[in-house]
XYZ file of C-alpha atoms in Angstrom:
654
model
C 15.472 44.103 240.144
C 15.474 44.666 236.416
C 16.390 42.056 233.844
C 19.392 42.829 231.613
C 18.655 43.660 228.023
C 19.780 41.620 225.035
C 22.648 43.953 224.325
C 24.063 43.405 227.761
C 23.899 39.613 227.428
C 25.737 39.605 224.129
C 28.377 41.875 225.520
C 29.077 39.613 228.465
C 29.320 36.603 226.165
C 31.753 38.359 223.915
C 34.016 39.381 226.765
C 34.427 35.739 227.926
C 33.191 33.455 230.676
C 32.190 35.007 233.979
C 34.845 34.107 236.613
C 32.276 34.387 239.405
C 30.045 31.866 237.640
C 32.981 29.464 237.155
C 33.766 29.626 240.863
C 30.120 29.025 241.669
C 29.905 25.935 239.375
C 33.068 24.444 240.890
C 35.421 24.104 237.889
C 37.431 26.607 235.911
C 36.605 25.335 232.427
C 32.970 26.319 232.652
C 31.766 28.472 229.821
C 34.540 27.571 227.318
C 33.556 26.548 223.838
C 33.753 22.774 223.186
C 36.314 21.627 220.671
C 34.849 20.111 217.495
C 36.406 17.161 215.619
C 36.005 16.482 211.919
C 36.217 12.686 211.623
C 36.516 12.653 207.854
C 39.439 15.050 208.009
C 41.122 12.937 210.666
C 40.714 9.794 208.588
C 42.072 11.548 205.522
C 45.080 12.775 207.485
C 45.801 9.302 208.837
C 45.518 7.802 205.366
C 47.921 10.323 203.874
C 50.430 9.733 206.646
C 50.288 5.965 205.984
C 50.750 6.568 202.268
C 53.818 8.712 202.820
C 55.398 6.247 205.236
C 54.824 3.271 202.948
C 56.166 5.197 199.980
C 59.336 6.083 201.881
C 59.753 2.470 202.985
C 59.330 1.282 199.414
C 61.875 3.732 198.106
C 64.372 2.730 200.790
C 63.942 -0.953 199.897
C 64.384 -0.234 196.202
C 67.516 1.753 196.920
C 68.913 -1.046 199.091
C 68.228 -3.656 196.451
C 69.827 -1.497 193.802
C 72.948 -1.100 195.883
C 73.159 -4.845 196.515
C 72.811 -5.536 192.832
C 75.585 -3.062 192.057
C 77.895 -4.714 194.565
C 77.253 -8.152 193.120
C 77.848 -6.906 189.599
C 81.154 -5.328 190.662
C 82.354 -8.508 192.298
C 81.395 -10.760 189.420
C 82.625 -8.607 186.539
C 85.901 -6.809 187.246
C 86.516 -5.947 183.601
C 83.605 -3.598 183.244
C 84.158 -0.644 180.944
C 84.378 2.732 182.606
C 81.679 4.087 180.388
C 79.215 1.550 181.640
C 80.228 2.192 185.250
C 79.920 5.880 184.619
C 76.521 5.450 183.115
C 75.491 3.362 186.130
C 76.820 6.012 188.426
C 74.925 8.618 186.479
C 71.819 6.476 186.763
C 72.369 6.066 190.475
C 72.914 9.757 190.878
C 69.844 10.527 188.857
C 67.848 7.988 190.848
C 69.130 9.234 194.149
C 68.541 12.844 193.163
C 65.079 12.035 191.930
C 64.381 10.075 195.095
C 65.764 12.921 197.196
C 63.715 15.477 195.377
C 60.642 13.285 195.584
C 61.223 12.634 199.268
C 61.834 16.324 199.977
C 58.797 17.219 197.929
C 56.779 14.644 199.773
C 57.997 15.988 203.112
C 57.072 19.497 202.087
C 53.740 18.313 200.826
C 53.192 16.314 204.000
C 54.084 19.330 206.121
C 51.844 21.553 204.101
C 49.129 18.914 204.146
C 49.511 18.577 207.902
C 49.056 22.320 208.257
C 46.097 22.278 205.937
C 44.418 19.223 207.409
C 44.221 20.353 211.002
C 40.803 21.911 210.568
C 38.505 21.872 207.589
C 36.399 19.632 205.367
C 37.881 16.668 203.431
C 39.417 17.182 200.027
C 37.293 16.746 196.904
C 37.408 13.349 195.145
C 39.533 14.672 192.248
C 42.443 15.236 194.600
C 41.969 11.973 196.510
C 42.196 9.614 193.505
C 45.978 9.762 193.184
C 46.814 8.785 196.804
C 44.378 5.879 196.617
C 46.325 4.389 193.739
C 49.521 4.977 195.648
C 48.107 3.103 198.625
C 47.331 0.116 196.468
C 50.813 0.239 194.989
C 52.750 0.975 198.155
C 51.079 -0.851 201.055
C 52.028 -4.504 201.373
C 54.876 -6.644 200.104
C 56.902 -5.955 197.032
C 55.387 -7.015 193.745
C 56.580 -10.512 192.674
C 58.854 -11.029 189.687
C 57.487 -11.590 186.237
C 57.987 -15.382 186.419
C 55.830 -15.682 189.526
C 53.176 -13.570 187.860
C 53.266 -15.886 184.887
C 53.019 -18.926 187.174
C 50.051 -17.391 188.938
C 48.469 -16.760 185.590
C 49.078 -20.396 184.702
C 47.492 -21.520 187.989
C 44.516 -19.330 187.307
C 44.238 -20.815 183.830
C 44.412 -24.344 185.285
C 41.733 -23.497 187.856
C 39.525 -22.127 185.150
C 40.198 -25.231 183.061
C 39.252 -27.426 186.026
C 36.072 -25.448 186.443
C 35.328 -25.936 182.790
C 36.426 -29.600 182.758
C 35.096 -31.447 185.851
C 37.009 -34.611 184.887
C 40.167 -33.070 186.330
C 38.529 -32.998 189.746
C 38.085 -36.776 189.897
C 40.352 -38.089 192.700
C 41.692 -41.277 191.125
C 45.482 -40.911 191.253
C 45.862 -43.213 194.301
C 43.886 -46.110 195.745
C 43.834 -48.433 198.744
C 42.133 -51.828 199.002
C 40.190 -53.014 202.048
C 39.518 -56.753 202.093
C 36.029 -57.334 203.481
C 35.779 -61.050 202.692
C 35.273 -63.454 199.817
C 31.675 -62.602 198.898
C 30.024 -59.557 197.367
C 30.273 -56.231 199.187
C 26.640 -55.193 198.892
C 26.542 -52.184 201.244
C 28.741 -49.166 201.998
C 28.295 -46.436 204.573
C 30.490 -43.456 205.471
C 29.772 -41.150 208.384
C 29.253 -37.423 207.707
C 32.702 -36.487 209.037
C 34.419 -39.160 206.937
C 36.207 -40.802 209.863
C 34.660 -44.297 209.686
C 33.590 -46.620 206.911
C 31.248 -49.601 207.296
C 30.965 -52.415 204.761
C 28.370 -55.177 204.561
C 28.186 -58.194 202.310
C 26.545 -61.429 201.292
C 28.533 -63.194 204.051
C 26.224 -61.550 206.674
C 29.181 -59.587 208.129
C 29.333 -55.870 208.888
C 32.890 -54.557 209.273
C 34.027 -51.238 210.727
C 37.060 -49.377 209.335
C 38.584 -46.375 211.126
C 40.825 -44.294 208.872
C 42.525 -42.499 211.746
C 43.233 -45.739 213.642
C 44.317 -47.961 210.738
C 47.879 -48.438 209.596
C 49.177 -49.666 206.256
C 47.862 -53.192 206.980
C 44.280 -51.909 206.392
C 42.512 -54.142 208.900
C 38.997 -53.662 210.230
C 38.770 -53.011 213.949
C 35.382 -54.711 214.420
C 33.300 -57.366 212.666
C 29.807 -58.498 213.609
C 26.647 -60.120 212.242
C 23.746 -57.916 213.337
C 21.114 -59.785 211.313
C 22.360 -63.353 211.883
C 21.870 -65.338 208.649
C 20.507 -62.555 206.414
C 22.468 -60.819 203.666
C 23.230 -57.151 204.281
C 21.541 -54.987 201.638
C 22.017 -51.417 202.831
C 24.074 -49.491 205.400
C 23.779 -45.779 206.033
C 24.957 -43.418 208.755
C 22.470 -40.951 210.211
C 22.917 -37.236 209.583
C 24.466 -36.879 213.061
C 26.793 -39.865 212.571
C 25.884 -41.626 215.842
C 23.628 -44.366 214.402
C 23.723 -46.788 211.463
C 20.671 -48.132 209.648
C 21.097 -51.829 208.758
C 18.746 -53.263 206.134
C 19.006 -56.996 205.459
C 17.006 -59.716 203.761
C 14.721 -60.049 206.779
C 11.521 -58.079 207.337
C 12.908 -56.135 210.302
C 15.378 -53.290 209.942
C 17.835 -52.591 212.743
C 19.581 -49.497 214.043
C 23.002 -49.884 215.687
C 25.320 -47.292 217.201
C 28.852 -46.399 216.080
C 30.340 -49.310 218.007
C 27.918 -51.953 216.705
C 25.551 -52.260 219.659
C 21.863 -52.556 218.845
C 19.737 -49.464 219.458
C 16.363 -50.642 218.134
C 14.726 -53.208 215.872
C 11.579 -52.591 213.873
C 8.575 -54.715 214.712
C 7.316 -57.403 212.338
C 3.811 -56.966 210.953
C 0.917 -59.399 210.764
C 1.046 -61.148 207.397
C -2.610 -62.268 207.575
C -4.003 -58.728 207.428
C -5.025 -57.767 203.911
C -4.579 -53.994 204.196
C -0.877 -53.383 204.797
C -1.642 -49.956 206.257
C -3.262 -51.642 209.270
C -0.173 -53.658 210.217
C 2.504 -52.307 212.553
C 5.485 -53.290 210.404
C 6.763 -55.008 207.277
C 5.701 -58.568 206.591
C 8.158 -59.495 203.808
C 11.812 -59.117 202.810
C 13.322 -55.629 202.836
C 15.110 -54.000 199.902
C 16.724 -50.783 201.104
C 16.461 -47.924 203.580
C 17.416 -44.283 204.029
C 17.737 -41.714 206.836
C 15.894 -38.402 206.772
C 18.441 -35.668 205.903
C 17.060 -33.114 208.387
C 15.010 -34.821 211.130
C 17.039 -36.798 213.652
C 15.869 -40.349 214.306
C 13.571 -40.750 211.284
C 14.263 -43.279 208.534
C 12.486 -45.088 205.717
C 12.365 -48.706 204.461
C 10.732 -50.454 201.507
C 9.774 -54.099 201.299
C 8.295 -56.916 199.233
C 4.947 -56.354 200.982
C 4.372 -53.458 198.526
C 4.820 -50.672 201.101
C 7.227 -47.878 201.957
C 7.215 -47.125 205.683
C 8.573 -44.256 207.741
C 9.931 -45.054 211.222
C 11.170 -43.267 214.328
C 13.971 -44.606 216.519
C 12.025 -43.746 219.679
C 8.990 -45.780 218.565
C 10.079 -49.173 217.176
C 6.707 -50.847 217.891
C 4.848 -49.144 215.049
C 5.710 -47.244 211.881
C 5.056 -43.526 211.571
C 3.340 -43.606 208.170
C 2.809 -45.951 205.218
C 3.073 -45.280 201.472
C 1.454 -47.865 199.179
C 2.654 -47.750 195.555
C -0.032 -48.622 193.024
C -0.222 -49.162 189.296
C -2.447 -47.044 187.083
C -5.154 -49.692 187.557
C -4.837 -49.453 191.354
C -3.067 -52.788 191.903
C -0.226 -53.402 194.317
C 3.335 -53.070 193.081
C 6.561 -53.819 194.952
C 9.015 -50.925 195.514
C 12.628 -51.974 194.935
C 14.389 -48.803 196.148
C 13.496 -45.575 197.935
C 15.083 -42.326 199.075
C 14.403 -38.862 200.499
C 14.911 -35.618 198.632
C 17.759 -33.378 199.819
C 15.442 -31.214 201.927
C 13.434 -34.218 203.160
C 10.088 -32.974 201.820
C 9.683 -35.674 199.133
C 9.768 -39.475 199.203
C 10.741 -41.215 195.955
C 10.438 -44.916 195.138
C 11.048 -47.041 192.044
C 8.879 -50.128 191.535
C 9.051 -53.509 189.817
C 6.705 -52.466 187.020
C 9.251 -49.839 185.916
C 7.455 -46.834 187.401
C 8.917 -44.044 189.524
C 6.581 -42.548 192.121
C 7.210 -39.485 194.295
C 5.070 -38.515 197.288
C 4.890 -35.494 199.503
C 6.212 -36.694 202.859
C 3.097 -35.451 204.678
C 0.570 -36.780 202.119
C 0.637 -40.572 201.887
C -2.503 -41.209 199.815
C -1.737 -40.114 196.275
C 1.714 -39.635 194.700
C 2.715 -36.146 193.666
C 4.580 -37.418 190.582
C 4.033 -40.732 188.823
C 5.861 -41.837 185.680
C 4.711 -45.334 184.706
C 7.331 -46.305 182.097
C 10.571 -44.996 183.567
C 12.312 -48.376 183.030
C 11.400 -51.707 181.512
C 8.717 -53.604 183.490
C 9.979 -56.600 185.424
C 13.512 -55.199 185.789
C 14.295 -54.130 189.329
C 15.371 -50.484 189.476
C 18.292 -50.597 191.877
C 18.863 -46.941 192.814
C 17.075 -43.584 193.016
C 19.025 -40.510 194.138
C 18.565 -36.729 194.109
C 21.156 -34.176 193.076
C 22.550 -31.736 195.636
C 20.464 -28.863 194.267
C 17.346 -31.028 194.622
C 15.989 -30.488 191.110
C 17.324 -33.556 189.300
C 16.641 -37.243 189.961
C 18.904 -40.070 188.721
C 17.629 -43.654 188.401
C 19.733 -46.786 187.819
C 17.594 -49.407 186.116
C 17.866 -53.149 185.909
C 17.490 -52.737 182.138
C 21.174 -51.635 181.979
C 20.320 -47.935 181.736
C 20.965 -44.751 183.694
C 18.389 -41.956 183.364
C 18.186 -38.359 184.492
C 14.877 -36.641 185.393
C 13.845 -33.084 186.177
C 11.184 -33.185 188.891
C 9.894 -29.788 187.775
C 8.957 -31.351 184.416
C 8.418 -34.976 185.287
C 6.950 -36.062 181.970
C 10.012 -37.465 180.212
C 13.665 -38.141 181.066
C 16.216 -35.428 180.403
C 18.888 -37.922 179.349
C 19.290 -41.674 179.111
C 22.432 -43.807 178.829
C 22.408 -47.497 177.931
C 25.017 -50.239 177.769
C 25.611 -50.324 181.527
C 25.163 -53.985 182.510
C 24.042 -54.726 186.059
C 23.472 -58.076 187.764
C 22.860 -56.958 191.347
C 19.654 -55.498 192.837
C 21.633 -52.854 194.732
C 23.863 -51.354 192.002
C 23.712 -47.643 192.720
C 24.666 -44.261 191.294
C 25.652 -40.953 192.900
C 26.387 -37.322 192.094
C 29.777 -35.662 192.457
C 30.150 -33.066 195.240
C 30.056 -30.209 192.705
C 26.903 -31.699 191.067
C 28.554 -31.792 187.636
C 29.157 -35.540 187.286
C 27.112 -38.715 187.787
C 28.869 -41.973 188.711
C 27.698 -45.579 188.426
C 29.225 -49.054 188.249
C 28.965 -51.893 185.755
C 28.745 -55.652 186.267
C 30.610 -58.418 184.427
C 30.496 -62.199 184.369
C 33.323 -63.982 186.124
C 36.358 -64.133 183.847
C 34.783 -61.888 181.200
C 36.564 -58.607 181.814
C 36.691 -56.041 184.569
C 34.027 -53.978 186.289
C 34.188 -50.252 185.631
C 33.254 -47.018 187.330
C 31.664 -44.813 184.668
C 31.411 -41.009 184.893
C 28.800 -38.962 183.009
C 28.670 -35.208 182.691
C 25.371 -33.969 184.032
C 24.944 -31.071 181.607
C 25.416 -33.054 178.398
C 25.278 -36.645 179.763
C 28.398 -37.555 177.831
C 30.461 -40.539 178.978
C 33.540 -38.547 179.945
C 35.627 -40.931 182.082
C 36.038 -44.584 183.148
C 38.048 -46.389 185.822
C 38.806 -50.118 185.657
C 38.249 -51.311 189.218
C 38.849 -55.079 189.326
C 38.031 -58.340 187.542
C 34.598 -58.442 189.180
C 31.383 -56.431 189.200
C 31.175 -52.948 190.704
C 28.168 -52.980 193.015
C 28.384 -49.938 195.268
C 29.901 -46.478 194.773
C 30.032 -43.562 197.185
C 31.563 -40.108 196.631
C 31.995 -38.294 199.936
C 31.646 -34.502 199.602
C 33.951 -33.550 202.511
C 36.759 -36.021 201.866
C 36.489 -35.847 198.060
C 37.197 -39.588 197.941
C 35.362 -42.355 196.097
C 34.502 -45.635 197.861
C 33.698 -48.682 195.714
C 32.286 -52.084 196.704
C 32.994 -54.995 194.352
C 31.638 -58.463 193.726
C 34.774 -60.278 194.908
C 34.696 -59.018 198.492
C 36.876 -55.896 198.154
C 36.211 -52.295 199.107
C 38.424 -49.779 197.302
C 39.047 -46.151 198.196
C 40.225 -43.719 195.474
C 41.815 -40.421 196.464
C 44.182 -37.694 195.335
C 46.822 -36.311 197.738
C 46.225 -32.750 196.508
C 42.458 -32.760 195.982
C 41.328 -35.036 198.830
C 41.157 -34.415 202.547
C 41.903 -36.829 205.412
C 40.240 -40.251 205.008
C 42.574 -42.701 203.310
C 45.444 -40.202 203.479
C 45.621 -40.710 207.258
C 46.280 -44.452 207.205
C 48.534 -44.606 204.151
C 51.324 -42.671 205.847
C 51.381 -44.992 208.885
C 53.823 -47.872 208.637
C 52.589 -51.339 209.428
C 53.074 -52.111 213.095
C 55.337 -55.044 213.871
C 53.670 -57.921 215.650
C 54.873 -58.447 219.188
C 56.121 -61.807 220.425
C 53.019 -62.299 222.525
C 50.816 -61.722 219.486
C 52.607 -64.363 217.412
C 51.332 -67.219 219.582
C 48.888 -69.341 217.665
C 46.881 -70.100 220.786
C 46.530 -68.163 223.988
C 46.520 -70.318 227.124
C 44.253 -69.099 229.878
C 44.892 -71.020 233.102
C 42.125 -71.051 235.687
C 42.205 -72.825 239.085
C 39.522 -75.312 238.026
C 41.566 -76.255 234.967
C 44.504 -77.522 237.039
C 44.826 -81.313 237.501
C 44.381 -81.162 241.247
C 40.945 -79.564 240.839
C 39.848 -81.331 237.665
C 37.701 -84.454 237.890
C 39.016 -87.359 235.818
C 37.083 -88.334 232.755
C 35.144 -91.610 233.056
C 36.661 -94.141 230.713
C 34.356 -97.119 231.334
C 31.526 -98.116 233.672
C 33.245 -101.262 234.989
C 36.357 -99.418 236.110
C 34.252 -96.721 237.699
C 32.287 -99.345 239.649
C 35.507 -100.937 240.860
C 36.760 -97.568 242.090
C 33.452 -96.908 243.813
C 33.676 -100.331 245.530
C 37.065 -99.386 246.979
C 35.894 -95.974 248.051
C 34.884 -96.141 251.769
C 32.453 -93.261 251.383
C 30.611 -94.524 248.312
C 30.509 -98.160 249.535
C 29.158 -97.450 252.989
C 26.580 -99.634 254.771
C 23.015 -98.956 253.617
C 20.845 -97.037 255.967
C 18.576 -99.145 258.197
C 14.824 -99.059 257.689
C 12.977 -96.237 259.285
C 11.361 -97.108 262.605
C 8.361 -94.939 263.165
C 6.020 -92.864 261.030
C 8.805 -91.782 258.623
C 11.652 -89.312 258.177
C 13.028 -87.284 255.265
C 10.366 -88.404 252.825
C 10.759 -92.126 253.687
C 7.720 -93.998 254.985
C 8.169 -95.918 258.238
C 7.065 -99.530 258.983
C 4.425 -98.533 261.528
C 2.080 -96.797 259.175
C -1.640 -97.292 259.100
C -1.837 -99.268 255.857
C -2.471 -102.996 255.507
C 0.922 -103.589 253.908
C 2.693 -102.016 256.808
C 0.692 -104.210 259.249
C 1.591 -107.396 257.353
C 5.232 -106.402 257.197
C 5.243 -105.716 260.888
C 3.424 -108.834 262.187
C 3.834 -111.642 259.650
C 6.489 -111.107 257.044
C 9.326 -109.964 259.279
C 11.026 -112.836 261.126
C 13.912 -111.618 263.173
C 15.234 -115.050 264.163
C 18.861 -115.433 263.358
C 19.430 -118.697 261.479
C 23.035 -119.569 261.123
C 22.324 -122.624 258.878
C 19.501 -122.057 256.405
C 19.186 -125.797 255.436
C 18.673 -126.916 259.001
C 16.144 -124.155 259.508
C 14.102 -125.507 256.566
C 14.324 -129.199 257.558
C 13.244 -128.319 261.047
C 9.640 -128.254 259.866
C 9.850 -131.348 257.609
C 8.600 -133.864 260.223
C 5.622 -131.677 261.186
C 4.712 -131.191 257.568
C 4.851 -134.934 256.851
C 2.900 -135.917 259.971
C 0.248 -133.346 259.617
C 0.068 -132.149 256.018
C -2.033 -129.067 255.895
C -0.898 -126.600 253.191
C 0.397 -128.302 250.061
C 0.122 -132.116 250.322
C -3.705 -132.379 250.506
C -4.019 -130.355 247.345
C -1.783 -132.739 245.348
C -2.745 -136.068 247.073
C -5.029 -137.234 244.292
C -3.214 -135.751 241.325
C 0.410 -136.276 242.315
C 2.015 -138.777 239.864
C 4.098 -141.701 241.004
C 7.798 -141.569 240.409
C 8.742 -144.079 237.724
C 12.370 -143.191 236.950
C 13.543 -142.669 240.492
C 16.692 -144.590 241.466
C 15.794 -147.844 243.309
C 18.097 -148.509 246.167
C 18.581 -151.709 248.075
C 16.774 -152.325 251.319
C 19.983 -152.217 253.239
C 21.002 -148.948 251.746
C 17.530 -147.615 252.301
C 17.636 -148.807 255.842
C 20.999 -147.164 256.278
C 19.840 -143.941 254.797
C 16.597 -143.816 256.702
C 16.566 -141.122 259.315
C 16.366 -141.940 262.970
C 12.792 -140.769 263.388
C 11.640 -143.230 260.665
C 13.460 -146.128 262.237
C 11.831 -145.386 265.489
C 8.432 -145.419 263.815
C 9.005 -148.796 262.295
């Protein structure tokens, strides 16, 4: 069998598919040429169709609006000149004719475009530019009036002004006051979500405030004393919000959960060991503490024992690592405040000699940065905090200054502001959420003015804004980034929350709108009576008023005044020794001392032995026969009386 030549193959292909082959393969469409699709052309066709439809819709809306306007004008003004109406009619006719022509032209163009766009490559970009602009103009809602555009422009200008002027972003239009107590509020803590606030003070109390659960009465839902008789110095929520670090005046920091129950307590170190790195915990009073921003369960504390220690919640029996601040001469120096950097890689501490020292978290031996004269020596630096970008460090000194440092060039401060009096060792400072402002508080003597919250611009360090808080010192300040609300702790026992209804979120806005709940009748009782069965008179034993009356009652009681138990006969029972024991005393008691004769008259029983004793003196009389004196003052009786009084046995003897 010979193979067909190339000419034969091409001829069969040109004539069409072989019907015998289609029957053999099982379907009739075998051998047909597959249809090709040009995706770009399809997209272009769809786009043009959308453009035409939107343009028609827009024209119909414009025509409708124009007709409505004409109707309103005709109703309102009946005395319109015919010329004006004619001109309007002419305009309408011209508009309608133009719209008709445009619509007909568009239909023709769409038809022609539909015919052209069935198969073929997409149009060149020169022809596509015009429909693109039409899409932007036609698709969507109608353009707003000129006034709205102007208002939007004004809003944009205000936004740009706010971006340029960060003072406008300060949320201080409204405030609420939370009464913690009568003493200084020395610690503030707000959880990452902004739902709960904790306050601690010099009165040893830690109070919990729930914004979502409070009403307009602003009452704390829980109060406790986790550190007994120690002042609270620092409170901070963990990065997960489930634990709170409590730092007090003791040497042992505590971690409690959201409801106030203790999770762990750091161990106390041995104060007789010279090298503080060899002890398992702090040996002196704490100053402050801070959670690690990234690692769960790790926190840091600094103390008067001249150490900064890192801890883990899972291992409270020993610290994780120890940092020992030193002077340039290598002597110990006490750190007064400490903090982590924003990424947790650095540990910063300010010391009593005025220095600021920064370590790498993994290298505890030598500090990475050390500036020895950051603040005046002997003044306790009360706060060290990093900016949100992590490049700038702010320090609040006890020398009434606030300084800004760049850790990339840690050789001199960027800016310094003075005239900020402070009288508390925990006066702090913080950055605004947008990192453009720095906030700190000022202290005042009692009756000498009001404490202020002072705002500085970070870029120029100008004093741009102030808020008068109260007639006491401002100790703590906290600007929450999510809520955009400022919390302030004062020296007279108040915690204030500043917010703006438009710029702030949740937080204080939740409890302000709730009306104060009326007290129920049961809650107005001054004292709740709890009656138990043992408190009823029939079950309660009477109180003993005097011993004499109690003895009289016991005498009348047949149970308490029962006959004493007889002596034990035998070896003994119930711990009591019997009379027949083997000792000498028991033998004497048994044989000699016990006389069981029943004497009804004791005098007669004694005189029964008088005659025998006088006749045969054996025990006492012989011993006193020679030394017994004669009676000289005895009453002398007559012989008759003596004879009368003589007993019968003597008369018989005579």
